[in-house]
CSV table of C-alpha atoms and ligand atoms in Angstrom, one decimal:
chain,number,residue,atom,x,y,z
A,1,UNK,CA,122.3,4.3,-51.5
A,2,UNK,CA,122.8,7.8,-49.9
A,3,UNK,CA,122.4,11.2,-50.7
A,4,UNK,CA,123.2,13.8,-49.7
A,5,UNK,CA,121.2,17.9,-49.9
A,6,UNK,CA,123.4,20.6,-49.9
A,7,UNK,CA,123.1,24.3,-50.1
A,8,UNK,CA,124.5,25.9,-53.4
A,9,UNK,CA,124.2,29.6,-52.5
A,10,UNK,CA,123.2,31.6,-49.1
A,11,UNK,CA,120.9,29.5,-47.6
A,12,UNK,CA,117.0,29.4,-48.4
A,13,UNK,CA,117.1,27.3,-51.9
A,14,UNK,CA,114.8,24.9,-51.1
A,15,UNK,CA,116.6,22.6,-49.2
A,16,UNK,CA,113.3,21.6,-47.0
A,17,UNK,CA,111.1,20.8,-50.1
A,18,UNK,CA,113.5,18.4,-51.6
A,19,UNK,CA,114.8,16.7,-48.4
A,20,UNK,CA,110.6,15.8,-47.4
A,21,UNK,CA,110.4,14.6,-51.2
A,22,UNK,CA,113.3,12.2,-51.3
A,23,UNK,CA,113.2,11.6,-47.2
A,24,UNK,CA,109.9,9.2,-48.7
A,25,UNK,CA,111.9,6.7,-50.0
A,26,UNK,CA,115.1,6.9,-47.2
A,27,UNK,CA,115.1,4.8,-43.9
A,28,UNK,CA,117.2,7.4,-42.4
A,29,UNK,CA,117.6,11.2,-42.4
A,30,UNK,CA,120.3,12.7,-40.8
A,31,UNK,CA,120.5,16.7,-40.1
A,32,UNK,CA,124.7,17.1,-40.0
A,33,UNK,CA,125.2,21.0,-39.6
A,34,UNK,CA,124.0,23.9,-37.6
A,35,UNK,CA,121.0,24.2,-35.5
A,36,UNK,CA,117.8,26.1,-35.4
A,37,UNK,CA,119.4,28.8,-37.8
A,38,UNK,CA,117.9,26.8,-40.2
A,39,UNK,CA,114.2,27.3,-41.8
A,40,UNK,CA,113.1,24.8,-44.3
A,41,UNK,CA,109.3,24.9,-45.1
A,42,UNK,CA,107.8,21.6,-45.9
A,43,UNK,CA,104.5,21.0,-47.2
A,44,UNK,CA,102.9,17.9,-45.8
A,45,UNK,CA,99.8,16.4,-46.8
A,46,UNK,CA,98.7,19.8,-47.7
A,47,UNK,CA,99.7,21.7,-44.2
A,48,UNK,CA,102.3,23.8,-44.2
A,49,UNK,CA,105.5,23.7,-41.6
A,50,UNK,CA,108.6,25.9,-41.0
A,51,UNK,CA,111.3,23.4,-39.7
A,52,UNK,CA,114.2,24.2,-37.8
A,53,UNK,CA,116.2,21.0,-36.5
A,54,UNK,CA,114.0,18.2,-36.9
A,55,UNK,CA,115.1,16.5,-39.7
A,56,UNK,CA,112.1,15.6,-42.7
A,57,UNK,CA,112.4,12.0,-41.9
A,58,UNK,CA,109.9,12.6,-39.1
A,59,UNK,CA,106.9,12.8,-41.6
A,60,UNK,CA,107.0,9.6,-42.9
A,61,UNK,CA,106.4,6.7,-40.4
A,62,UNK,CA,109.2,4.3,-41.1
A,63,UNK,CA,112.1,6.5,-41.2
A,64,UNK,CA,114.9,7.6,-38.5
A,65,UNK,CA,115.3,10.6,-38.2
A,66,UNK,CA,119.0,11.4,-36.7
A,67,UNK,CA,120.5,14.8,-35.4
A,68,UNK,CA,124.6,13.9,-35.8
A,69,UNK,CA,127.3,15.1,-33.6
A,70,UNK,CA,128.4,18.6,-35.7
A,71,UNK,CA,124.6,19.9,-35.0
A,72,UNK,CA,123.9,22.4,-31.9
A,73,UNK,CA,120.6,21.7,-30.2
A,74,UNK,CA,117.8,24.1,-29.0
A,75,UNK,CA,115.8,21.5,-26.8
A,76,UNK,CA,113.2,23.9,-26.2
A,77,UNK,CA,112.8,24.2,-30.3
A,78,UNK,CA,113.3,20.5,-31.3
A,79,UNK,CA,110.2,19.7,-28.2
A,80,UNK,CA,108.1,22.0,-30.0
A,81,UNK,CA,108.7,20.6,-33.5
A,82,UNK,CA,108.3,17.0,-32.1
A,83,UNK,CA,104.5,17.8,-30.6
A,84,UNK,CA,103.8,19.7,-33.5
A,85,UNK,CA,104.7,17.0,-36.0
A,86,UNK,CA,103.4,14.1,-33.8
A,87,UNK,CA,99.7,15.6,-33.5
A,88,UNK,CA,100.1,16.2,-37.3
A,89,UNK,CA,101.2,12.8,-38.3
A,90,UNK,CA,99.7,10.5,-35.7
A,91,UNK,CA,102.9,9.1,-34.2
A,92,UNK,CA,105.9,10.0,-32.2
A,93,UNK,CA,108.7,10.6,-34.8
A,94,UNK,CA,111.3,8.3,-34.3
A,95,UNK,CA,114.4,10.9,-33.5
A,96,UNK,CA,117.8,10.0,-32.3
A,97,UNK,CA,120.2,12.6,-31.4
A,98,UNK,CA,124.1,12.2,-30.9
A,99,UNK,CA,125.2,12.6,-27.7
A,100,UNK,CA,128.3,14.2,-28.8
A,101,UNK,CA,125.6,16.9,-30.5
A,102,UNK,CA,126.0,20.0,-28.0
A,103,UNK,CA,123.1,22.4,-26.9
A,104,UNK,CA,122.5,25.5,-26.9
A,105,UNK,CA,121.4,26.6,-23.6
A,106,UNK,CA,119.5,30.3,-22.8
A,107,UNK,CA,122.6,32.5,-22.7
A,108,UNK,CA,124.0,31.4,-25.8
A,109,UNK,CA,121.0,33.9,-26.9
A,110,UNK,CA,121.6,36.2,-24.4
A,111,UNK,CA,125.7,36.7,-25.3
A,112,UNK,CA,125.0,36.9,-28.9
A,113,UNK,CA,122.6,40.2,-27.7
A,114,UNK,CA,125.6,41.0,-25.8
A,115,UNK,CA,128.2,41.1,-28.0
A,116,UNK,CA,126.1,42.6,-30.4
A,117,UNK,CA,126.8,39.9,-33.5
A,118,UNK,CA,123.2,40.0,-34.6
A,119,UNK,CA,123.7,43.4,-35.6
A,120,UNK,CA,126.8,43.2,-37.2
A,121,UNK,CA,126.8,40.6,-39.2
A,122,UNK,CA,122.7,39.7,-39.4
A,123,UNK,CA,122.8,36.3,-37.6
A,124,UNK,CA,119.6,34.9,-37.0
A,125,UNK,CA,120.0,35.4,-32.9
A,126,UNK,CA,119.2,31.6,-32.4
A,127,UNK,CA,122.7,31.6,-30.3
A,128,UNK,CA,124.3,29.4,-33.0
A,129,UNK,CA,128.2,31.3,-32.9
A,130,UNK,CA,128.4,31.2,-28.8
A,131,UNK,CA,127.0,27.4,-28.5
A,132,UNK,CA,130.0,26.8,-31.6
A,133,UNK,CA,132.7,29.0,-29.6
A,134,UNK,CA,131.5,26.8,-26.0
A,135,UNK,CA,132.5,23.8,-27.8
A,136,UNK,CA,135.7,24.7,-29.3
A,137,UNK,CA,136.8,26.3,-26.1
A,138,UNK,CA,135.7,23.1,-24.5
A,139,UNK,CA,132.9,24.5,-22.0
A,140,UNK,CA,130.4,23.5,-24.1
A,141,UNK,CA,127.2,21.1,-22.8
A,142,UNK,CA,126.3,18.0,-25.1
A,143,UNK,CA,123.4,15.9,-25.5
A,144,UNK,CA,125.1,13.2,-23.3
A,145,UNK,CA,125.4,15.5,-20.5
A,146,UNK,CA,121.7,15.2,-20.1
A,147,UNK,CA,121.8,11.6,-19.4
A,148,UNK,CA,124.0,12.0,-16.3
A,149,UNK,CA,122.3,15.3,-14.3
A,150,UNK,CA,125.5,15.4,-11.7
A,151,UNK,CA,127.8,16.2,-15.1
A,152,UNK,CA,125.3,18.8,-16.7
A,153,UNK,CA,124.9,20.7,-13.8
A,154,UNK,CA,128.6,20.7,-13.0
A,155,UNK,CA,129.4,21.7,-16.8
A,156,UNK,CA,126.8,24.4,-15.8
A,157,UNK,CA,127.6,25.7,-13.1
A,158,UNK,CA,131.8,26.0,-14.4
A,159,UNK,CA,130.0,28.1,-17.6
A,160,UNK,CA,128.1,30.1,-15.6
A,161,UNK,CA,130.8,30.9,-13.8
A,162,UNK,CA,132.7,32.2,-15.9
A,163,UNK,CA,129.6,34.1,-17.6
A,164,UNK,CA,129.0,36.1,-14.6
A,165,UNK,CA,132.8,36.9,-14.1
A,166,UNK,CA,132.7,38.3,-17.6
A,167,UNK,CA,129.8,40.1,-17.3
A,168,UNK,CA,129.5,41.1,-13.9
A,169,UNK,CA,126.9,44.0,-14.4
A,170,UNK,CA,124.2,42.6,-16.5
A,171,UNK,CA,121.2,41.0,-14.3
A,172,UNK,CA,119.9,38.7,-16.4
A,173,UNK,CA,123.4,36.5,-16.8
A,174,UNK,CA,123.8,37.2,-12.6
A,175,UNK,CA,120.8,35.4,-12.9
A,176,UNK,CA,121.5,32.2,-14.6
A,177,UNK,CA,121.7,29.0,-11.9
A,178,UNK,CA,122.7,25.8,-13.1
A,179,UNK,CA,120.5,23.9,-11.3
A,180,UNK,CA,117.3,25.3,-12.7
A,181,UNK,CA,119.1,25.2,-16.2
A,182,UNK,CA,119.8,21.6,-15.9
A,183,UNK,CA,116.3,21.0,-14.7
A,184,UNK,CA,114.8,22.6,-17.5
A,185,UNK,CA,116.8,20.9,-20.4
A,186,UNK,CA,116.1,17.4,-18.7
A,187,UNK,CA,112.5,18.2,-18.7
A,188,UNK,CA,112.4,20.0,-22.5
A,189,UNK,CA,114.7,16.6,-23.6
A,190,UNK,CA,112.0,13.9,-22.4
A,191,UNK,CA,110.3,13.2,-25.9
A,192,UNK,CA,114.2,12.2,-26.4
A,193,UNK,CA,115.9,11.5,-23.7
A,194,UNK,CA,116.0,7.8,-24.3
A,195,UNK,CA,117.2,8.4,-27.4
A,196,UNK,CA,120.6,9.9,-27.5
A,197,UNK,CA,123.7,7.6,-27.8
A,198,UNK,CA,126.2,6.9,-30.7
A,199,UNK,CA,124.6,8.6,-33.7
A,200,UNK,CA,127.6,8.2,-35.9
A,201,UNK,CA,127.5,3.7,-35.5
A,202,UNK,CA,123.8,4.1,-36.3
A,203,UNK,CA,124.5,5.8,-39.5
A,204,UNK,CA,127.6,3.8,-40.0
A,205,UNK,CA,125.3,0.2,-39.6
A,206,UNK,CA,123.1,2.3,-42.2
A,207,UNK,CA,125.1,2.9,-44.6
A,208,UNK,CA,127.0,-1.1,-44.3
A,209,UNK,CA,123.5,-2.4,-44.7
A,210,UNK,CA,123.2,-0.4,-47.6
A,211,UNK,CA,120.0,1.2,-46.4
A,212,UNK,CA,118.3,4.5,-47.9
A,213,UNK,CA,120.4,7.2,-46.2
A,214,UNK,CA,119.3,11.2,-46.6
A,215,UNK,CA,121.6,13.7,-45.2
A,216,UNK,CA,119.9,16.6,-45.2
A,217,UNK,CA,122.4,19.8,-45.2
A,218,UNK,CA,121.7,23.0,-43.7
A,219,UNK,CA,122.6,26.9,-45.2
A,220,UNK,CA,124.4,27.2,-48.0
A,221,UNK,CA,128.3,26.7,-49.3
A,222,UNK,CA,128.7,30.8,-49.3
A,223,UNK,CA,128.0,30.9,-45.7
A,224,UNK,CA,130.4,27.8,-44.9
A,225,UNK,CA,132.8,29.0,-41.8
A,226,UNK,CA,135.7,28.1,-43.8
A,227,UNK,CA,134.8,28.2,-47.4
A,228,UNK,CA,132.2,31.2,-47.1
A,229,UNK,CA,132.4,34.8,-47.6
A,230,UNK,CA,134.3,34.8,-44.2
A,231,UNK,CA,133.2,36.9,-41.8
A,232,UNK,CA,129.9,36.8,-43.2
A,233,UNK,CA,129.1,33.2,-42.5
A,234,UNK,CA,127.5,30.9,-40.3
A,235,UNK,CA,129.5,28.9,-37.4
A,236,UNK,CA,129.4,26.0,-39.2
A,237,UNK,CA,130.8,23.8,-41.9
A,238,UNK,CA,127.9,23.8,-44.7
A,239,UNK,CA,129.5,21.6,-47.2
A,240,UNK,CA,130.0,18.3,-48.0
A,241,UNK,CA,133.7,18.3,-46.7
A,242,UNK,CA,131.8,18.9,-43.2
A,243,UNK,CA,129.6,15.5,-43.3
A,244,UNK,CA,132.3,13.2,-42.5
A,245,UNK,CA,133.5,15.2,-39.1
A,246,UNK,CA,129.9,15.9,-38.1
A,247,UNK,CA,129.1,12.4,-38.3
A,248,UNK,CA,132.2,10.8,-37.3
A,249,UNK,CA,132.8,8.2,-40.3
A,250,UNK,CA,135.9,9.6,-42.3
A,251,UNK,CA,135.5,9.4,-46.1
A,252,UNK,CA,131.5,8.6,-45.9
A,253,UNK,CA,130.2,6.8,-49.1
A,254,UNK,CA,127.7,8.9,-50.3
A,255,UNK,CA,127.6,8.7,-54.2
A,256,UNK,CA,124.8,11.3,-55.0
A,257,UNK,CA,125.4,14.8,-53.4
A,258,UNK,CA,122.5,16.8,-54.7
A,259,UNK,CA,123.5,20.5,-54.8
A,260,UNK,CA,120.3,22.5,-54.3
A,261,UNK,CA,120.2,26.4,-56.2
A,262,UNK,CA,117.2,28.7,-56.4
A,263,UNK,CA,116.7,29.9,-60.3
A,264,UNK,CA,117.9,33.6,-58.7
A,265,UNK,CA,120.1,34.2,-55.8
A,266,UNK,CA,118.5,35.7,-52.4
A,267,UNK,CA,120.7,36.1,-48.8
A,268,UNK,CA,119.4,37.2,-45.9
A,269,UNK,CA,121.8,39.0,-43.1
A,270,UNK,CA,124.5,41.3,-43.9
A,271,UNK,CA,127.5,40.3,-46.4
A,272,UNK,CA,128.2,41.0,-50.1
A,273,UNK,CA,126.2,40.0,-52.7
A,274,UNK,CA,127.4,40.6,-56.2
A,275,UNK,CA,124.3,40.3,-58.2
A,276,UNK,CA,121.5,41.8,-55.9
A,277,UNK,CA,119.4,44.2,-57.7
A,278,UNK,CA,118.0,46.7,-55.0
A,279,UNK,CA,115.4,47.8,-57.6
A,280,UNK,CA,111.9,47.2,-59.0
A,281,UNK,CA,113.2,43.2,-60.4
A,282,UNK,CA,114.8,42.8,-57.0
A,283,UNK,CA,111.2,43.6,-55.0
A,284,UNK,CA,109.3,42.1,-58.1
A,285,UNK,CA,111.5,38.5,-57.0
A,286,UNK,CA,111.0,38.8,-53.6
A,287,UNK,CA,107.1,39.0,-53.6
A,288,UNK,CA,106.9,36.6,-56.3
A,289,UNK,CA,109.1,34.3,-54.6
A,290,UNK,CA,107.5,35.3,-51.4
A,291,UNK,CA,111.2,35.4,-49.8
A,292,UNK,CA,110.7,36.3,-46.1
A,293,UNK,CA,112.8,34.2,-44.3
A,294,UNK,CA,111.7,31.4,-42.4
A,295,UNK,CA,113.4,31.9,-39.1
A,296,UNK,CA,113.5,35.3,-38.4
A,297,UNK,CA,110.6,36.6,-40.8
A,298,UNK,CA,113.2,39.3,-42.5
A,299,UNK,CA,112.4,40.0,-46.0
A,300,UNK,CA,115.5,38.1,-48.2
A,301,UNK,CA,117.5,40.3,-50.6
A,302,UNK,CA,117.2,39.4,-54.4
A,303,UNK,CA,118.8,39.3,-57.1
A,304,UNK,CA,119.9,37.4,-60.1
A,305,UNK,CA,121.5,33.8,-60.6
A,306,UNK,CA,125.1,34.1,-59.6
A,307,UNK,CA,126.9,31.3,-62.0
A,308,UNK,CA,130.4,32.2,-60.1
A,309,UNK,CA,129.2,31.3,-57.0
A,310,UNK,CA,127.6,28.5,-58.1
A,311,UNK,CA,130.3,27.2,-59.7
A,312,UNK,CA,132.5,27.9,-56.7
A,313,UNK,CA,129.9,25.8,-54.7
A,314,UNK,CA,129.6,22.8,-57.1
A,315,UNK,CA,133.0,22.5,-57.1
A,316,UNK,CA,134.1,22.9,-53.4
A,317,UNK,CA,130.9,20.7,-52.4
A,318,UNK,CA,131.9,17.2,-55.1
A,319,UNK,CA,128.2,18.3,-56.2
A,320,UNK,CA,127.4,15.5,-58.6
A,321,UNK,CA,124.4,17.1,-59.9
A,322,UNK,CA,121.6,20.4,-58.9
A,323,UNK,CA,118.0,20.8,-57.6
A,324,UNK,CA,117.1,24.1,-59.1
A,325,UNK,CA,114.2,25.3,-57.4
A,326,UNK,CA,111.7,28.4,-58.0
A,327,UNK,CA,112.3,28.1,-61.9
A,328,UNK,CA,108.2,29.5,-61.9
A,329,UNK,CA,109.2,32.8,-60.4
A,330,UNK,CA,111.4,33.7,-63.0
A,331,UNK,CA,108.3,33.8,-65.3
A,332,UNK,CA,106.7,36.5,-66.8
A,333,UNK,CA,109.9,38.5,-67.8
A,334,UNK,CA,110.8,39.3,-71.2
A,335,UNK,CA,114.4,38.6,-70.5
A,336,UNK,CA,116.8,37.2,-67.5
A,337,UNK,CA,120.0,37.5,-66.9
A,338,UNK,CA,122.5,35.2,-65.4
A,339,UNK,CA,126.5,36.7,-63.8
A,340,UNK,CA,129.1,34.4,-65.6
A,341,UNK,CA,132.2,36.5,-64.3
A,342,UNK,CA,133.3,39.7,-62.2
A,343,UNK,CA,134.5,42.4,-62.3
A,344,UNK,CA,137.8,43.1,-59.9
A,345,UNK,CA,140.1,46.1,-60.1
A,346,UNK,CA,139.5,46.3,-63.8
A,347,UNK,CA,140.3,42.5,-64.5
A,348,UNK,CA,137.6,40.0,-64.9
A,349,UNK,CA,137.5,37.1,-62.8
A,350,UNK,CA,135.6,34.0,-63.0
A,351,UNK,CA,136.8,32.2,-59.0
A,352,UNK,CA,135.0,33.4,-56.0
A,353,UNK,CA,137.1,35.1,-53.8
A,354,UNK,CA,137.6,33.8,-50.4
A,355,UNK,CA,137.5,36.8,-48.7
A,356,UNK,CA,134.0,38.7,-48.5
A,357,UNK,CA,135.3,42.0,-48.3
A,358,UNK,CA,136.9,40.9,-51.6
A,359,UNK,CA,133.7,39.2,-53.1
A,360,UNK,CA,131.6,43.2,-52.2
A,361,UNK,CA,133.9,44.9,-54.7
A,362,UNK,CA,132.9,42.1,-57.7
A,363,UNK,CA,130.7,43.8,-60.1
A,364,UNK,CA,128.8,40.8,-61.8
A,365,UNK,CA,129.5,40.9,-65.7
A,366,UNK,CA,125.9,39.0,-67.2
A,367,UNK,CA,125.0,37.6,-70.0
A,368,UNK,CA,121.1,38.0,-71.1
A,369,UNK,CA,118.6,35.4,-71.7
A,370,UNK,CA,115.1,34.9,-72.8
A,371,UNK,CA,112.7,35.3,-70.8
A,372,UNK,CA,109.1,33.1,-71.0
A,373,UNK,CA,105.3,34.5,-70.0
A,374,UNK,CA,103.9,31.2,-69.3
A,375,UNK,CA,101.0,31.0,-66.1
A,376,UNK,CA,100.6,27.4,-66.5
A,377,UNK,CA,104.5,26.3,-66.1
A,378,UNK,CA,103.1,25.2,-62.3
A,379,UNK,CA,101.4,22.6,-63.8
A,380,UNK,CA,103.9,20.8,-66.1
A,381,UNK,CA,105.4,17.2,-64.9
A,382,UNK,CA,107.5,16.4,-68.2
A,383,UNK,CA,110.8,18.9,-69.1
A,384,UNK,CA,109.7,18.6,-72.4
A,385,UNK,CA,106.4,20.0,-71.9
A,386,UNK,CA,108.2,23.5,-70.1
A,387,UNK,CA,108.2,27.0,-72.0
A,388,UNK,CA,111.9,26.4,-74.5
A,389,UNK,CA,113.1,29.6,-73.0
A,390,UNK,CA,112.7,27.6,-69.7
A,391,UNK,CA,114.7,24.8,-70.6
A,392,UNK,CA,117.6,26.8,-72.7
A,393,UNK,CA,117.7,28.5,-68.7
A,394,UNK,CA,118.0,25.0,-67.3
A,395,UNK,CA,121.0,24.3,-69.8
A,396,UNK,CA,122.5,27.0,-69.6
A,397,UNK,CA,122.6,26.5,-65.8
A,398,UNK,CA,124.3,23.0,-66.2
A,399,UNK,CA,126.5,24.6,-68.9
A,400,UNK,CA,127.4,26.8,-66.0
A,401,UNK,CA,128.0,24.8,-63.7
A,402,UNK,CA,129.6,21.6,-65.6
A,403,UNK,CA,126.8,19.4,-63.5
A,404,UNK,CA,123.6,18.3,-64.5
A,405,UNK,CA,120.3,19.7,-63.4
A,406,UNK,CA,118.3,16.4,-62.5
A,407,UNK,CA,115.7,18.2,-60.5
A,408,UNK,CA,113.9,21.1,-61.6
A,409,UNK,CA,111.0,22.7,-58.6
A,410,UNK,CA,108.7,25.0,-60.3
A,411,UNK,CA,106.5,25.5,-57.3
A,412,UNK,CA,106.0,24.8,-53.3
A,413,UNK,CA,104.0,21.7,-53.7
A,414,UNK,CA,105.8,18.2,-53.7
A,415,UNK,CA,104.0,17.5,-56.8
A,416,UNK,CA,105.3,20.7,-59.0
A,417,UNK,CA,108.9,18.9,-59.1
A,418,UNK,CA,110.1,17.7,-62.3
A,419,UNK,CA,112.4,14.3,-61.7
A,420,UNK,CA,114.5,14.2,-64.4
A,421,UNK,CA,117.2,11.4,-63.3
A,422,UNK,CA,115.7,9.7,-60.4
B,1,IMP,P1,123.9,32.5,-37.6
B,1,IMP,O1,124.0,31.2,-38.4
B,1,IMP,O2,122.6,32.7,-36.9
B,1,IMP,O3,125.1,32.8,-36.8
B,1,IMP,O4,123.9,33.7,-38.8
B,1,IMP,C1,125.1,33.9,-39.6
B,1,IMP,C2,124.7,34.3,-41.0
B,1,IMP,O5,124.1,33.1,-41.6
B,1,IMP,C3,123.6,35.4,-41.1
B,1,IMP,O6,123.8,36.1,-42.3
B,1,IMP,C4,122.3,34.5,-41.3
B,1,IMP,O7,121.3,35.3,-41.9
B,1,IMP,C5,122.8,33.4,-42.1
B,1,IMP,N1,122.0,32.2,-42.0
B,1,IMP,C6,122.1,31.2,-41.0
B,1,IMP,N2,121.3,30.2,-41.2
B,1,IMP,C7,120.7,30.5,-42.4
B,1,IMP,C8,119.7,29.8,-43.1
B,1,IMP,O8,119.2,28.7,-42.8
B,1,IMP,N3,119.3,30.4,-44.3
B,1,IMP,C9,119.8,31.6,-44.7
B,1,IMP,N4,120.7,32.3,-44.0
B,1,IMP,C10,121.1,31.7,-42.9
């Protein structure tokens, strides 16, 4: 059986909570897209951690954890998030990284300051778009590389190269030496060093033996790099259609591709963002929902429950069904409201446009619901048993969205989740 978690809006739906729920009963998780852009926040055993490329497999004891090829790799991040998750559990999480899985090294950061992309288009200055650009333009440095030091620190030294011809002024890139940037990956890579080969046979064996496989997406659909609000996206593929090529197994069999929505919509970063309410609901949503971003701390911008773009995101992701997460913040107001079209030009349109400047002239069209005043909604394990206005929400999500709504997450805790299907 495998699933996989996918992002239905901007990122930040709740992707981490659900993946450490389900990664209990899988033997393997695999992380598939992007790097330490990411920030899911797992509770554990009643600590709390803000993940980043370790996938949630490495809190339970008898699950893989795998990193596959289409992911870039901070070693100095992942070593930190093995030590702090090995003191916390007990063990050495068992992590396997491909070795086709290329790194991002210390100027990644640097040229994305340099180019000035974190201020343009809010990127989370992790060095995610250069390591993605190294590897297309084929002077990238993979996981592999560390295995045989004489290849690293050639690759190195033919980047560096050609960093310090194209930035001949700035000290800090006339600084870089391969040798001492080879030394220092080996030495961040130990805890995994032994463990980096052919990720994508593993998961292939997996999946033959019919084992409990988790793939566990990062971001969300909207910032896909080709089915996003292009230019405001990641580097990445973030949907479903990106699994196969990040993993290497062409038409993976993965029958249950959980689509995971917040009850509102929030984005961090620059880009449009038809149904954000930059008023007293928006700041109300945002302290109630405590949305500060995981990586970079920014506060997220809120609004309400986009259905276009979710519908847009179910679709181009074969979701067969939706976590909706957060359904408790949405209490305590006497009504909600939901965007079922837009505006454009005077017509009203019900696709998501392809284009993001396109998408930031949409004015949402909604459609008001109930609202519910309910303080104890935290506490309810049966649908039945939530507030009706609650559950007419839920429906008219999966009336929405044509999918059904088998999870429902009405708080941070693994416990406040309401199975409905599983
Ligand atoms: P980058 O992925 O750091 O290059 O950032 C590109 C855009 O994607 C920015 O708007 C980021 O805020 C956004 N982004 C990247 N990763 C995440 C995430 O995990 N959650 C929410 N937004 C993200």
């Amino acid at each position: 059986m495998a699933t996989a978690i996918l992002g239905l809006q901007w990122g930040d739906e709740g992707k981490g909570k659900i993946t450490h729920l389900l990664a209990r009963r899988a033997d393997m998780v695999v992380r598939f897209n992007g790097g330490p852009n990411a920030g899911h926040t797992v509770i554990d055993r009643g600590k709390k951690f803000g993940t980043h490329l370790i996938p949630a497999g490495a809190f339970y004891p008898d699950t893989m954890s795998v990193l596959a090829g289409g992911v870039v790799i901070d070693l100095s991040i992942l070593r930190e998030e093995i030590d702090a998750i090995a003191e916390h559990v007990g063990y050495s999480p068992d992590v396997y990284v491909a070795e086709n899985a290329h790194l991002i090294l210390p100027y990644h950061r640097l040229l994305e300051e340099l180019e000035g992309s974190g201020s343009r288009f809010g990127t989370t200055r992790r060095g995610i778009g250069p390591a993605y650009r190294d590897k297309a333009m084929h002077i990238g440095v993979r996981a592999g590389d560390l295995l045989r030091p004489d290849v690293l620190q050639q690759r190195l030294q033919w980047r560096i190269d050609l960093l310090q011809r194209m930035w001949p002024d700035v000290t800090e890139v006339q600084a870089f030496r391969a040798e001492e940037l080879a030394a220092n990956a080996i030495e961040q890579a130990q805890p995994i060093l032994e463990s980096i080969g052919d990720a994508s046979e593993r998961i292939q064996a997996a999946l033959r033996a019919e084992r409990n496989v988790l793939f566990e997406g990062a971001q969300g659909a909207l910032l896909d790099v080709d089915h996003g609000s292009y230019p405001f996206v990641t580097s990445s593929p973030t949907t479903f259609a990106g699994l196969g090529q990040s993993i290497g197994i062409p038409v993976p069999d993965v029958e249950e591709r959980l689509g995971i929505a917040k009850a509102y919509t929030t984005r961090v970063g620059a880009g449009p963002f038809p149904t954000e309410l930059s008023d007293e609901i928006g700041e109300r949503l945002q302290q109630a929902g405590g949305e500060y971003g995981v990586t970079t701390g920014r506060p997220r911008r809120c609004g309400w429950l986009d259905g276009v773009a979710l519908r847009y995101a179910v679709r181009v992701n074969g979701a067969t069904a939706i976590a909706l997460t957060k359904l408790d913040v949405l209490g305590g107001f006497d009504s909600l409201r939901i965007c079922t079209g837009y505006e454009l030009d005077g017509r009203v349109v019900e696709r998501f446009p392809l284009s993001g400047e396109v998408v930031n002239r949409c004015r949402p069209i909604y459609e008001d619901v109930a609202g519910w005043n309910d303080e104890t909604m935290d506490t309810v394990r049966r649908f039945e048993n939530l507030p009706a206005a609650a559950k007419a929400y839920v429906d008219r999500v999966e009336a929405i969205a044509g999918v059904p709504v088998s999870i429902v997450s009405i708080g941070p805790a693994p416990e406040q989740t309401i199975m409905r299907s599983l």
